[in-house]
Coordinates of C-alpha atoms in Angstrom, one line a residue:
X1 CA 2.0 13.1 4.0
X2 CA 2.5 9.7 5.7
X3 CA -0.1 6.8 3.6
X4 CA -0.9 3.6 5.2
X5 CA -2.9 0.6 3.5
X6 CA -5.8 -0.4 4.6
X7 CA -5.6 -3.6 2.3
X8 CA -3.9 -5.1 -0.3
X9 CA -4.7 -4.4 -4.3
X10 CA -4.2 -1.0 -6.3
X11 CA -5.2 2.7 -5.4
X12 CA -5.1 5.9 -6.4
X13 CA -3.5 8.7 -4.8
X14 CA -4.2 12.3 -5.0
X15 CA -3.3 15.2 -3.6
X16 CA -3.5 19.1 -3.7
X17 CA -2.0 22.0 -1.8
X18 CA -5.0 24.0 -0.4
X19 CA -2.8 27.4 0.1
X20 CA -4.3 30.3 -2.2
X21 CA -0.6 30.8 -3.3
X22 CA -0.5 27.4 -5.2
X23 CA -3.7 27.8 -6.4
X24 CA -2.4 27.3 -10.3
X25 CA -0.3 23.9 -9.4
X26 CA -2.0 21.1 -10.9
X27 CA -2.6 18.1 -8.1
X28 CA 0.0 15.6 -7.9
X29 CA -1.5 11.5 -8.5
X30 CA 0.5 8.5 -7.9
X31 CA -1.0 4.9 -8.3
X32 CA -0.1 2.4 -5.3
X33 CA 0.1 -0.9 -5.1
X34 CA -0.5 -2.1 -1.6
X35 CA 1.1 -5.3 -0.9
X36 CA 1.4 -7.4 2.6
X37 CA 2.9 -6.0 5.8
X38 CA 6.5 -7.6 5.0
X39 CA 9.5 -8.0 7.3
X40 CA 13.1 -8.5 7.2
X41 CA 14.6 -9.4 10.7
X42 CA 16.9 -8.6 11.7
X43 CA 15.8 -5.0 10.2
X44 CA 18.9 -3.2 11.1
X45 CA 22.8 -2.8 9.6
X46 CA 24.2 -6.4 10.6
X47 CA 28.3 -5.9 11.1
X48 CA 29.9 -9.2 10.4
X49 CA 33.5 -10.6 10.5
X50 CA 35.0 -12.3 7.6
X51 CA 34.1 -16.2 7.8
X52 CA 30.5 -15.8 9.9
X53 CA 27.1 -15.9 9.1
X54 CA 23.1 -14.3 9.9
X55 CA 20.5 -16.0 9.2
X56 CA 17.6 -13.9 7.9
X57 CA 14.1 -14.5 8.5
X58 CA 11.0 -13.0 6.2
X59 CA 7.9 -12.1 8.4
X60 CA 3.9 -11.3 7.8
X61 CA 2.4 -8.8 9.7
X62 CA -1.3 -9.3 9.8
X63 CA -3.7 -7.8 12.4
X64 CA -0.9 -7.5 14.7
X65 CA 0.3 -11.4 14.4
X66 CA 3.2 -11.6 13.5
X67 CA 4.2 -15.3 11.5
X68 CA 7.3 -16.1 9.7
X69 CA 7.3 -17.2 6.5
X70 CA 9.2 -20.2 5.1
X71 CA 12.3 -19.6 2.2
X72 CA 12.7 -19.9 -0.2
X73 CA 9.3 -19.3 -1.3
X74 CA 6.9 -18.8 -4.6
X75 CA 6.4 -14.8 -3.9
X76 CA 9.3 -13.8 -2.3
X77 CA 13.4 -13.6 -3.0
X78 CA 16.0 -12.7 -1.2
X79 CA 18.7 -11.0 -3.3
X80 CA 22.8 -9.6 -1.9
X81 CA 24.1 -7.0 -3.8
X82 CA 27.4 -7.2 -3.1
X83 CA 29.8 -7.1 -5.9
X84 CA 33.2 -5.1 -5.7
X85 CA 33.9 -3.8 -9.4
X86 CA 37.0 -3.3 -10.8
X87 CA 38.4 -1.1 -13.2
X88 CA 36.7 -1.9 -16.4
X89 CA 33.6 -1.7 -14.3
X90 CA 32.7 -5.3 -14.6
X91 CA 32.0 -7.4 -10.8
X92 CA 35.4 -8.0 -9.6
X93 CA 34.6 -10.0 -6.3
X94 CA 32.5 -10.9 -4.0
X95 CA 31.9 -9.8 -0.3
X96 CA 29.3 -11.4 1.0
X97 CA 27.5 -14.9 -0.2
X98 CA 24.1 -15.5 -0.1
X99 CA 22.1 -19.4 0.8
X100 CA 18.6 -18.9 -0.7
X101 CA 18.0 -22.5 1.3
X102 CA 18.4 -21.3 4.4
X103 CA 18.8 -17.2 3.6
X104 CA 21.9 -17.1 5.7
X105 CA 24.4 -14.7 4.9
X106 CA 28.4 -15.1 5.2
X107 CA 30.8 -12.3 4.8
X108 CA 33.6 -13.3 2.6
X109 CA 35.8 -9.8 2.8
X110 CA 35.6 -6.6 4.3
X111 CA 33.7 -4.2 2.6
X112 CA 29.6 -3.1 2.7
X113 CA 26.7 -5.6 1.2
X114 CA 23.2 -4.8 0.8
X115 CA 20.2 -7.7 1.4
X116 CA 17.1 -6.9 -0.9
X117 CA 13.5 -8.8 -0.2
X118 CA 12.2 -8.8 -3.7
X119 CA 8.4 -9.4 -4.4
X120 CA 8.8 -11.7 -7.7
X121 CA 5.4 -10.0 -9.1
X122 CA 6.9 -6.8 -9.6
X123 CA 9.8 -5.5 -11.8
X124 CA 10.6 -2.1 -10.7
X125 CA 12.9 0.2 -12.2

């Protein structure tokens, strides 16, 4: 089942499997919270050596229009996961380094880093 919003704010979902063999399974409901048409660009896996950069670039999608929107900003956060942990499980190092100014990132050392576009509104878990 493929869900697209039609606008932004909260919704219910529910659904049921029609086939007479599933007859006794209760329907399945999810609440949604529809937010903007967000994106990342670049959108892909960005390979990097040691000692250069990407600059990232948060965009709107609305009616089609695409417009960029300026970081750091009061919704929005970008966020690196990147931490190498050593052996009593606490962050050892760092492989990547994040500018919130200018949301450029800059490999420090081989290894695999994440980039997360948080929405400050929402904790999830």
């Amino acid at each position: 089942m493929l869900v697209s919003g039609m606008k932004t704010g909260n919704s219910k979902l529910k659904a049921k499997i029609q086939e007479s063999l599933y007859k006794n399974v209760p329907a399945a409901e999810v609440r949604l919270l529809i937010l903007e048409n967000i994106l990342l660009n670049p959108a892909c896996d960005i390979y990097l050596l040691v000692g250069t950069s990407i600059q990232y670039k948060v965009q709107k999608m609305r009616q089609g229009k695409i417009t960029e929107l300026a970081m750091p900003c009061d919704q929005y956060e970008l966020q690196l996961q990147n931490s190498v942990f050593g052996p009593d499980g606490a962050p050892h190092r760092h492989l990547a380094k994040l500018d919130r100014a200018t949301s450029t990132v800059t490999a420090l050392q081989q290894g695999q880093a994440n980039i997360v576009l948080n929405y400050k509104s929402i904790l999830l878990d």
